Coordinates of N, CA and C in Angstrom, one line a residue:
M175 N 0.9 -1.3 -0.1 CA -0.1 0.1 0.1 C 0.8 1.2 0.1
T176 N 2.0 1.1 0.7 CA 2.7 2.4 0.7 C 4.0 2.4 -0.3
G177 N 4.1 1.4 -1.3 CA 5.1 1.1 -2.0 C 5.2 2.2 -3.0
V178 N 6.5 3.0 -3.1 CA 6.7 3.8 -4.0 C 8.1 3.2 -4.8
E179 N 8.0 3.3 -6.2 CA 9.0 3.2 -7.0 C 10.0 4.2 -7.1
L180 N 11.2 4.0 -6.3 CA 12.2 5.0 -6.2 C 13.7 4.5 -6.5
S181 N 14.3 4.6 -7.6 CA 15.6 4.0 -7.6 C 16.7 4.7 -7.0
A182 N 17.6 4.3 -6.9 CA 18.9 4.8 -6.3 C 19.3 6.0 -7.2
A183 N 19.2 5.9 -8.7 CA 19.5 7.1 -9.4 C 18.4 8.2 -9.0
D184 N 17.2 8.0 -8.9 CA 16.2 9.0 -8.6 C 16.7 9.7 -7.1
W185 N 16.9 9.0 -6.4 CA 17.1 9.3 -5.1 C 18.5 10.2 -5.0
A186 N 19.6 10.1 -5.8 CA 20.6 10.8 -5.8 C 20.3 12.0 -6.8
L187 N 19.5 11.7 -7.7 CA 18.9 13.3 -8.5 C 18.2 14.2 -7.4
A188 N 17.4 13.4 -6.7 CA 16.6 14.4 -5.8 C 17.6 15.0 -4.7
C189 N 18.7 14.3 -4.3 CA 19.8 14.9 -3.4 C 20.2 16.1 -4.1
L190 N 21.0 15.9 -5.3 CA 21.4 17.0 -6.0 C 20.5 18.2 -6.3
L191 N 19.5 17.8 -6.7 CA 18.5 19.0 -6.7 C 18.2 19.7 -5.4
G192 N 18.0 19.0 -4.4 CA 17.8 19.6 -3.3 C 19.1 20.4 -2.7
A193 N 20.2 19.9 -2.8 CA 21.3 20.9 -2.8 C 21.5 22.1 -3.5
A194 N 21.1 22.0 -4.9 CA 20.9 23.2 -5.7 C 19.8 24.1 -5.3
I195 N 18.8 23.6 -4.9 CA 17.5 24.4 -4.4 C 18.0 25.0 -3.1
G196 N 18.6 24.2 -2.1 CA 18.8 24.9 -0.8 C 20.0 26.0 -0.9
L197 N 20.7 25.9 -2.2 CA 21.9 26.8 -2.2 C 21.3 28.1 -2.8
D198 N 20.5 28.1 -3.5 CA 19.7 29.2 -4.0 C 19.2 30.1 -2.9
G199 N 18.7 29.8 -2.0 CA 18.0 30.4 -0.8 C 18.8 31.6 -0.4
V200 N 20.1 31.3 -0.1 CA 20.8 32.5 0.4 C 22.3 33.0 -0.4
S201 N 23.0 31.5 -0.6 CA 24.3 31.6 -1.0 C 24.4 31.8 -2.7
W202 N 23.9 31.1 -3.4 CA 24.2 31.4 -4.7 C 23.0 30.6 -5.5
P203 N 22.6 31.0 -6.9 CA 22.8 32.3 -7.3 C 21.6 33.0 -7.0
Q204 N 20.6 32.7 -6.2 CA 19.5 33.5 -5.8 C 18.7 33.7 -7.0
A205 N 18.3 32.6 -7.8 CA 17.4 32.9 -9.0 C 16.0 32.5 -8.7
M206 N 15.6 32.4 -7.4 CA 14.1 32.2 -7.1 C 13.7 30.9 -7.3
W207 N 14.6 29.8 -7.6 CA 14.0 28.5 -7.8 C 14.0 27.8 -6.4
S208 N 14.5 28.6 -5.3 CA 14.1 28.1 -4.0 C 12.8 28.5 -3.4
R209 N 11.8 29.4 -4.4 CA 10.8 29.5 -3.8 C 9.6 28.3 -3.8
P210 N 8.9 28.1 -3.0 CA 8.0 26.9 -2.7 C 7.3 26.4 -4.0
I211 N 6.9 27.6 -4.7 CA 5.9 27.3 -6.1 C 6.9 26.7 -7.0
V212 N 8.2 27.2 -7.2 CA 9.1 26.4 -8.0 C 9.6 25.1 -7.7
A213 N 10.0 25.0 -6.3 CA 10.9 23.9 -5.8 C 9.8 22.8 -5.6
G214 N 8.5 22.9 -5.4 CA 7.5 22.1 -5.3 C 7.2 21.5 -6.5
T215 N 7.2 22.3 -7.5 CA 6.9 21.8 -9.0 C 8.0 20.9 -9.5
L216 N 9.2 21.2 -9.1 CA 10.4 20.4 -9.4 C 10.3 19.0 -8.7
G217 N 9.8 18.9 -7.4 CA 9.6 18.0 -6.9 C 8.7 16.8 -7.5
G218 N 7.6 17.6 -7.9 CA 6.6 16.8 -8.6 C 6.9 16.3 -9.8
L219 N 7.6 17.0 -10.5 CA 8.2 16.5 -11.9 C 9.2 15.3 -11.8
L220 N 9.9 15.1 -10.6 CA 10.5 14.1 -10.4 C 9.7 12.7 -10.4
F221 N 8.5 12.8 -10.0 CA 7.5 11.7 -10.2 C 6.5 11.8 -11.4
G222 N 6.9 12.6 -12.4 CA 6.0 12.8 -13.3 C 4.7 13.4 -13.2
A223 N 4.8 14.4 -12.1 CA 3.4 14.9 -11.8 C 3.8 16.5 -11.4
P224 N 4.3 17.4 -12.4 CA 4.6 18.8 -11.9 C 3.4 19.5 -11.3
A225 N 2.1 19.3 -11.9 CA 1.0 19.9 -11.3 C 0.7 19.6 -10.2
A226 N 0.8 18.4 -9.5 CA 0.7 18.0 -8.1 C 1.6 18.7 -7.2
G227 N 2.9 18.9 -7.6 CA 4.0 19.6 -6.9 C 3.8 21.0 -6.7
C228 N 3.3 21.6 -8.1 CA 3.0 22.9 -7.9 C 2.0 23.4 -6.9
L229 N 1.0 22.5 -7.0 CA -0.2 22.6 -5.8 C 0.4 22.8 -4.6
V230 N 1.1 21.8 -4.2 CA 1.6 21.8 -2.8 C 2.6 23.0 -2.6
G231 N 3.2 23.4 -3.7 CA 4.1 24.7 -3.4 C 3.4 26.0 -3.3
V232 N 2.2 26.1 -4.0 CA 1.2 27.1 -3.8 C 0.9 27.4 -2.4
W233 N 0.4 26.2 -1.8 CA -0.2 26.1 -0.4 C 1.0 26.6 0.5
L234 N 2.3 26.0 0.5 CA 3.3 26.5 1.1 C 3.7 27.9 1.0
E235 N 3.6 28.4 -0.4 CA 3.9 29.9 -0.4 C 2.9 30.6 0.5
L236 N 1.4 30.3 0.7 CA 0.9 30.9 1.4 C 1.1 30.7 3.0
V237 N 1.4 29.5 3.4 CA 1.7 29.0 4.8 C 3.0 29.8 5.3
L238 N 3.9 29.7 4.4 CA 5.4 30.4 4.8 C 5.6 31.8 4.3
S239 N 4.6 32.4 3.9 CA 4.8 33.7 3.2 C 5.2 35.0 4.3
R240 N 4.7 34.6 5.5 CA 5.0 35.6 6.5 C 6.5 35.6 7.1
H241 N 7.2 34.7 6.6 CA 8.6 34.6 7.0 C 9.5 34.8 5.8
P242 N 10.0 36.2 5.6 CA 10.6 36.7 4.3 C 12.0 36.2 4.6
P243 N 12.8 35.6 3.7 CA 14.2 35.1 3.9 C 15.2 36.1 4.0
F244 N 14.9 37.0 4.9 CA 16.1 38.0 4.9 C 16.2 38.7 6.5
G245 N 17.1 39.4 6.7 CA 17.2 39.8 8.0 C 17.9 38.9 9.1
G246 N 17.9 39.2 10.3 CA 18.6 38.4 11.4 C 17.7 37.3 11.9
A247 N 16.4 37.3 11.6 CA 15.7 36.5 12.3 C 15.7 34.9 11.8
R248 N 15.2 33.9 12.4 CA 15.4 32.7 12.2 C 14.0 32.7 11.2
H249 N 14.2 31.8 9.7 CA 13.0 31.8 9.1 C 13.0 30.2 8.5
P250 N 11.9 29.5 8.0 CA 12.1 28.2 7.4 C 12.5 28.3 6.2
E251 N 13.5 27.2 6.1 CA 13.9 27.2 4.6 C 13.0 26.5 3.6
T252 N 12.6 27.3 2.8 CA 11.2 26.9 2.1 C 11.8 26.0 0.9
G253 N 13.1 26.0 0.2 CA 13.4 25.2 -0.8 C 13.3 23.8 -0.8
P254 N 14.2 23.4 0.0 CA 14.2 21.8 0.0 C 13.0 21.4 0.7
A255 N 12.3 22.1 1.4 CA 11.0 21.7 2.3 C 10.0 21.4 1.3
A256 N 9.8 22.5 0.3 CA 8.9 22.5 -0.7 C 9.2 21.4 -1.9
F257 N 10.4 21.2 -2.1 CA 10.6 20.3 -3.0 C 10.3 18.8 -2.7
M258 N 10.6 18.6 -1.3 CA 10.3 17.1 -0.8 C 8.7 17.0 -0.6
A259 N 8.1 18.0 -0.1 CA 6.6 18.1 -0.1 C 5.9 17.9 -1.3
G260 N 6.3 18.5 -2.5 CA 5.9 18.4 -3.7 C 6.1 17.0 -4.4
A261 N 7.4 16.3 -4.1 CA 7.6 15.0 -4.6 C 6.6 14.2 -3.8
A262 N 6.6 14.3 -2.6 CA 5.7 13.4 -1.7 C 4.4 13.4 -2.1
Y263 N 3.8 14.5 -2.5 CA 2.4 14.5 -3.0 C 2.3 13.9 -4.3
A264 N 3.4 13.9 -5.2 CA 3.2 13.5 -6.4 C 3.3 12.2 -6.5
A265 N 3.9 11.5 -5.4 CA 4.3 10.1 -5.4 C 3.0 9.4 -4.9
A266 N 2.2 10.1 -4.2 CA 1.0 9.7 -3.6 C 0.2 9.2 -4.8
G267 N 0.0 9.9 -5.7 CA -0.6 9.8 -7.2 C -2.0 9.8 -7.2
D268 N -3.0 10.1 -6.0 CA -4.3 9.8 -6.3 C -5.0 11.1 -6.0
G269 N -4.5 12.4 -5.7 CA -5.0 13.5 -5.4 C -5.8 13.5 -4.3
A270 N -5.7 12.7 -3.1 CA -6.5 12.7 -2.0 C -6.2 14.1 -1.3
L271 N -7.3 14.5 -0.7 CA -7.2 15.7 0.0 C -6.3 15.8 1.1
I272 N -6.5 14.6 1.9 CA -5.6 14.5 3.1 C -4.1 14.4 2.7
G273 N -3.9 14.1 1.4 CA -2.6 14.0 1.0 C -2.0 15.3 0.8
I274 N -2.7 16.2 0.4 CA -2.4 17.7 0.2 C -2.0 18.4 1.6
V275 N -2.9 18.0 2.7 CA -2.6 18.4 4.2 C -1.4 17.7 4.5
A276 N -1.3 16.4 4.5 CA 0.0 15.8 5.0 C 1.3 16.4 4.3
A277 N 1.2 16.8 2.9 CA 2.4 17.2 2.3 C 2.7 18.6 2.6
V278 N 1.6 19.3 3.0 CA 1.9 20.7 3.5 C 2.3 20.6 4.8
A279 N 1.8 19.8 5.8 CA 2.5 19.7 7.3 C 4.0 19.2 6.9
V280 N 4.2 18.4 6.1 CA 5.6 17.8 5.9 C 6.5 19.1 5.6
G281 N 6.1 19.9 4.4 CA 6.8 21.0 4.1 C 7.0 22.1 5.2
W282 N 6.2 22.2 6.2 CA 6.3 23.0 7.1 C 7.2 22.5 8.0
A283 N 7.4 21.3 8.5 CA 8.1 20.9 9.6 C 9.5 20.8 8.9
I284 N 9.7 20.3 7.8 CA 10.9 20.2 7.1 C 11.5 21.5 7.1
G285 N 10.7 22.5 6.8 CA 11.1 24.1 6.7 C 11.9 24.5 7.8
W286 N 11.2 24.2 9.0 CA 11.8 24.5 10.2 C 13.0 23.7 10.8
T287 N 13.0 22.4 10.2 CA 14.2 21.5 10.5 C 15.4 22.2 9.7
G288 N 15.1 22.5 8.5 CA 16.1 23.2 7.6 C 16.6 24.5 8.4
A289 N 15.7 25.2 8.9 CA 16.1 26.5 9.6 C 17.2 26.3 10.6
H290 N 17.1 25.2 11.3 CA 17.9 25.0 12.4 C 19.4 24.4 11.9
S291 N 19.2 23.8 10.7 CA 20.7 23.3 10.0 C 21.4 24.5 9.6
V292 N 20.6 25.6 9.0 CA 21.3 26.9 8.4 C 21.9 27.6 9.7
T293 N 21.1 27.5 10.9 CA 21.7 28.2 11.9 C 23.0 27.6 12.6
L294 N 23.1 26.1 12.5 CA 24.3 25.6 13.0 C 25.5 25.8 12.0
L295 N 25.2 25.7 10.5 CA 26.2 26.1 9.6 C 26.7 27.5 9.7
R296 N 25.5 28.4 9.9 CA 26.3 30.0 10.1 C 27.1 30.1 11.5
R297 N 27.2 29.2 12.2 CA 28.0 29.3 13.3 C 29.4 28.9 13.0
V298 N 29.3 28.1 12.2 CA 30.8 27.5 11.6 C 31.4 28.3 10.6
T299 N 30.8 28.7 9.6 CA 31.4 29.4 8.2 C 31.9 30.7 8.8
P300 N 31.7 31.4 9.7 CA 32.6 32.6 10.2 C 34.0 32.1 10.4
S301 N 34.0 31.0 10.9 CA 35.4 30.8 11.5 C 36.6 30.5 10.2
L302 N 35.8 30.3 9.0 CA 36.5 30.2 7.7 C 37.3 31.3 7.6
V303 N 37.1 32.6 7.8 CA 37.5 34.0 7.4 C 37.8 34.7 8.4
S304 N 37.4 34.4 9.8 CA 37.6 35.1 10.8 C 38.5 34.6 11.8
R305 N 39.7 35.3 12.1 CA 40.7 34.9 13.2 C 40.8 35.9 14.1
P306 N 41.0 35.6 15.4 CA 41.4 36.8 16.4 C 42.6 37.6 15.8
E307 N 43.6 36.9 15.1 CA 44.8 37.7 14.7 C 44.5 38.4 13.3
G308 N 43.3 38.1 12.4 CA 43.0 38.5 11.4 C 43.3 37.5 10.4
F309 N 42.5 37.8 9.2 CA 42.8 37.0 8.0 C 43.9 37.0 7.1
R310 N 44.6 36.0 6.9 CA 46.0 36.1 6.3 C 45.9 35.3 5.0
G311 N 46.5 35.8 3.8 CA 46.4 34.9 2.7 C 46.0 35.8 1.5
G312 N 45.6 36.9 1.6 CA 45.3 37.7 0.3 C 43.7 37.4 -0.2
A313 N 43.4 38.1 -1.2 CA 42.1 38.2 -1.9 C 41.7 36.5 -2.4
A314 N 42.9 36.0 -3.0 CA 42.8 34.7 -3.7 C 42.3 33.7 -2.7
A315 N 43.0 33.7 -1.4 CA 42.7 32.8 -0.2 C 41.0 32.9 0.4
L316 N 41.1 34.4 0.4 CA 39.6 34.6 0.9 C 38.5 34.0 0.0
A317 N 38.9 34.2 -1.6 CA 37.8 33.7 -2.5 C 37.7 32.4 -2.4
R318 N 38.9 31.5 -1.9 CA 38.6 29.9 -1.8 C 38.0 29.6 -0.6
R319 N 38.1 30.4 0.4 CA 37.3 30.2 1.5 C 35.8 30.4 1.4
H320 N 35.4 31.5 0.7 CA 34.2 31.9 0.3 C 33.5 30.7 -0.6
R321 N 34.3 30.0 -1.3 CA 33.8 29.0 -2.4 C 33.5 27.8 -1.3
L322 N 34.4 27.7 -0.4 CA 34.3 26.6 0.5 C 32.9 26.7 1.3
A323 N 32.7 27.8 1.9 CA 31.3 28.1 2.7 C 30.1 27.8 1.7
I324 N 30.2 28.2 0.5 CA 29.2 27.9 -0.4 C 28.7 26.3 -0.6
A325 N 29.9 25.7 -0.8 CA 30.0 24.1 -1.0 C 29.4 23.6 0.3
L326 N 29.7 24.1 1.4 CA 29.3 23.5 2.6 C 27.8 23.6 2.8
D327 N 27.3 24.9 2.3 CA 25.8 25.1 2.3 C 25.1 24.1 1.4
A328 N 25.6 23.8 0.3 CA 25.1 23.0 -0.6 C 25.0 21.5 -0.1
L329 N 26.3 21.0 0.5 CA 26.3 19.8 1.1 C 25.2 19.6 2.3
R330 N 25.1 20.7 3.1 CA 24.2 20.8 4.2 C 22.7 20.5 3.6
A331 N 22.2 21.2 2.5 CA 21.0 20.9 1.9 C 20.8 19.6 1.4
G332 N 21.9 19.1 0.6 CA 21.9 17.8 0.1 C 21.6 16.7 1.2
L333 N 22.5 16.8 2.2 CA 22.2 15.9 3.4 C 20.9 16.0 4.0
L334 N 20.3 17.0 3.9 CA 18.7 17.3 4.5 C 17.9 16.6 3.7
V335 N 18.0 16.5 2.2 CA 17.1 16.0 1.5 C 17.5 14.4 1.4
A336 N 18.9 14.2 1.6 CA 19.1 12.6 1.6 C 18.5 12.1 2.7
A337 N 18.5 12.7 3.9 CA 17.9 12.1 5.1 C 16.2 12.1 5.3
L338 N 15.5 12.8 4.6 CA 14.3 13.3 4.9 C 13.5 12.9 3.7
F339 N 14.0 12.7 2.4 CA 13.2 12.5 1.2 C 12.4 11.3 1.3
V340 N 12.9 10.1 1.5 CA 12.2 8.9 1.7 C 11.1 9.0 2.6
P341 N 11.6 9.3 3.9 CA 10.5 9.4 5.1 C 9.3 10.1 4.7
S342 N 9.6 11.3 4.0 CA 8.5 12.3 3.5 C 7.5 11.7 2.6
V343 N 8.1 11.0 1.6 CA 7.2 10.4 0.6 C 6.6 9.3 1.2
L344 N 7.2 8.5 1.9 CA 6.2 7.3 2.6 C 5.4 7.9 3.5
F345 N 5.5 9.0 4.2 CA 4.6 9.3 5.0 C 3.4 10.0 4.3
V346 N 3.5 10.9 3.4 CA 2.3 11.0 2.6 C 1.6 10.0 1.8
R347 N 2.5 9.3 1.3 CA 1.8 7.9 0.5 C 1.1 7.1 1.4
L348 N 1.5 6.9 2.7 CA 0.7 6.3 3.7 C -0.5 6.8 4.0
L349 N -0.5 8.1 4.3 CA -2.0 8.8 4.6 C -2.9 8.8 3.4
S350 N -2.2 9.2 2.4 CA -3.2 9.3 1.1 C -3.7 7.9 0.5
T351 N -3.2 6.7 1.0 CA -3.9 5.4 0.5 C -4.7 4.8 1.8
Q352 N -4.9 5.6 2.7 CA -5.8 5.0 3.8 C -7.1 4.8 3.1
P353 N -7.6 3.8 3.9 CA -9.2 3.5 3.2 C -10.2 4.4 3.7
S354 N -11.3 4.5 3.2 CA -12.2 5.6 3.6 C -13.1 5.3 4.9
G355 N -12.8 4.1 5.4 CA -13.5 3.7 6.6 C -12.9 4.6 7.9
A356 N -13.1 3.9 9.0 CA -12.8 4.3 10.2 C -11.3 4.4 10.5
A357 N -10.6 3.4 9.7 CA -9.0 3.4 10.0 C -8.6 4.8 9.3
G358 N -9.0 5.1 8.1 CA -8.6 6.1 7.4 C -9.1 7.6 8.0
A359 N -10.2 7.5 8.5 CA -10.7 8.6 9.1 C -10.0 8.9 10.5
A360 N -9.5 8.0 11.2 CA -8.8 8.2 12.4 C -7.5 9.2 12.1
W361 N -6.9 9.2 10.9 CA -5.6 10.1 10.7 C -6.1 11.5 10.6
W362 N -7.3 11.9 10.5 CA -7.8 13.2 10.2 C -7.6 14.2 11.6
P363 N -8.0 13.7 12.7 CA -7.7 14.6 13.8 C -6.3 14.8 13.9
V364 N -5.5 13.7 13.9 CA -4.0 13.7 14.1 C -3.4 14.9 13.2
V365 N -3.7 14.7 11.9 CA -3.2 15.7 10.8 C -3.6 17.1 11.1
A366 N -4.8 17.2 11.3 CA -5.5 18.3 11.6 C -5.1 19.1 12.8
G367 N -4.8 18.3 13.9 CA -4.4 18.8 15.2 C -3.0 19.2 15.0
L368 N -2.0 18.5 14.4 CA -0.8 19.1 14.1 C -0.7 20.3 13.2
G369 N -1.5 20.4 12.5 CA -1.5 21.5 11.4 C -1.9 22.8 12.4
L370 N -3.3 22.7 13.1 CA -3.7 23.8 13.7 C -2.5 24.1 14.8
A371 N -1.9 23.2 15.6 CA -1.1 23.6 16.8 C 0.1 24.4 15.9
G372 N 0.6 23.8 14.7 CA 1.7 24.5 14.0 C 1.3 25.9 13.5
A373 N 0.1 26.0 13.1 CA -0.3 27.4 12.6 C -0.3 28.4 13.8
A374 N -0.9 27.9 14.8 CA -1.2 28.8 16.2 C 0.2 29.2 16.6
G375 N 1.1 28.2 16.5 CA 2.4 28.4 17.1 C 3.3 29.5 16.2
V376 N 3.0 29.4 14.8 CA 3.6 30.4 14.0 C 3.0 31.7 14.1
A377 N 1.7 31.7 14.2 CA 0.9 33.0 14.6 C 1.4 33.5 15.6
A378 N 1.7 33.0 16.7 CA 2.0 33.5 17.9 C 3.2 34.3 18.1
R379 N 4.2 33.9 17.3 CA 5.4 34.5 17.1 C 5.1 36.0 16.6
G380 N 4.3 36.3 15.7 CA 3.9 37.6 15.2 C 3.0 38.2 16.2
L381 N 2.1 37.6 16.9 CA 1.2 38.2 17.6 C 1.6 38.8 18.9
G382 N 2.6 38.0 19.4 CA 3.4 38.5 20.7 C 2.2 38.8 21.8
A383 N 2.3 40.1 22.4 CA 1.6 40.5 23.6 C 0.3 41.2 22.8
R384 N 0.1 41.5 21.7 CA -0.8 42.2 21.1 C -2.2 41.3 21.3
G385 N -2.8 41.3 22.5 CA -4.1 40.4 22.7 C -5.1 40.4 22.0
R386 N -5.3 41.8 21.2 CA -6.6 41.9 20.5 C -6.5 41.2 19.1
H387 N -5.4 40.5 18.9 CA -5.4 39.9 17.6 C -5.6 38.4 18.0
W388 N -5.7 37.8 19.2 CA -5.9 36.5 19.5 C -7.3 36.1 19.1
P389 N -8.3 36.9 19.3 CA -9.7 36.3 19.0 C -9.9 36.0 17.5
A390 N -9.1 36.7 16.7 CA -9.2 36.4 15.2 C -8.4 35.0 14.9
L391 N -7.2 34.7 15.6 CA -6.7 33.6 15.6 C -7.5 32.4 16.0
A392 N -8.3 32.7 17.0 CA -9.4 31.5 17.5 C -10.2 31.4 16.5
A393 N -10.9 32.3 16.0 CA -11.9 32.3 14.8 C -11.4 31.4 13.7
G394 N -10.1 31.8 13.4 CA -9.6 31.1 12.3 C -9.2 29.5 12.6
C395 N -9.0 29.2 13.8 CA -8.6 27.9 14.0 C -10.0 27.1 14.1
V396 N -11.1 27.7 14.5 CA -12.3 27.1 14.7 C -13.1 26.9 13.1
L397 N -12.7 27.9 12.3 CA -13.1 27.8 10.8 C -12.5 26.7 10.2
G398 N -11.1 26.6 10.4 CA -10.3 25.7 10.0 C -10.8 24.1 10.3
T399 N -11.1 24.2 11.6 CA -11.7 22.7 12.1 C -12.9 22.4 11.3
V400 N -13.8 23.4 11.1 CA -15.1 23.1 10.5 C -15.0 22.6 8.9
L401 N -14.1 23.4 8.4 CA -13.6 23.1 7.0 C -13.1 21.7 6.8
L402 N -12.3 21.3 7.8 CA -11.5 20.0 7.7 C -12.8 19.0 7.8
R403 N -13.7 19.3 8.8 CA -14.8 18.3 9.0 C -15.7 18.2 7.8
V404 N -16.1 19.2 7.1 CA -16.8 19.4 6.0 C -16.3 18.6 4.9
F405 N -15.1 18.7 4.6 CA -14.1 18.0 3.5 C -14.0 16.7 3.8
A406 N -13.8 16.3 5.0 CA -13.8 14.9 5.5 C -15.0 14.0 5.2

């Protein structure tokens, strides 16, 4: 039921694409292919369903749009996350609504996982060019260190995809292929609860102490629960 045809070559290609997409976010070339709508489409294309991947990418653009990738604040790494989420939904192959919910949840979770990996790398890369006694070696040596930092960023994104690509595909595939009876319906409260909890947590970062906005958040949670119930 959860079987997905994924050859070693496809997995290696996914890792390479994930590295390139992750690299685009900050390091190089910043050509916007790390945006969820593009990365999700590329993930879907890997399984021959670019439209399915694009659909997940559009949803992730909406979910993650309040986290612009600039400034000193931590933000989710959208590129590899949308790539894996789009591929996962495309691999499900049946267009089930719960598959979209699961894929978006996967993308959101991987986005914040990637954010922590970026933070760890950013603590390492300054040591390549910063020394207490100052950097020595001239412009050529500094350029080599810069290229090494870019390569490490690509390696980080590639390893993130290597570790989470297959589990993401299998998770979305598992939920999408559940029967329509009680066993399948049992997944809805779990996925919906995780999604609402995640949305509330993200919203809380922006709301802060502004208590007048919390009723709007509560109303949105209630409306989302009702819609999930209707679609179920």
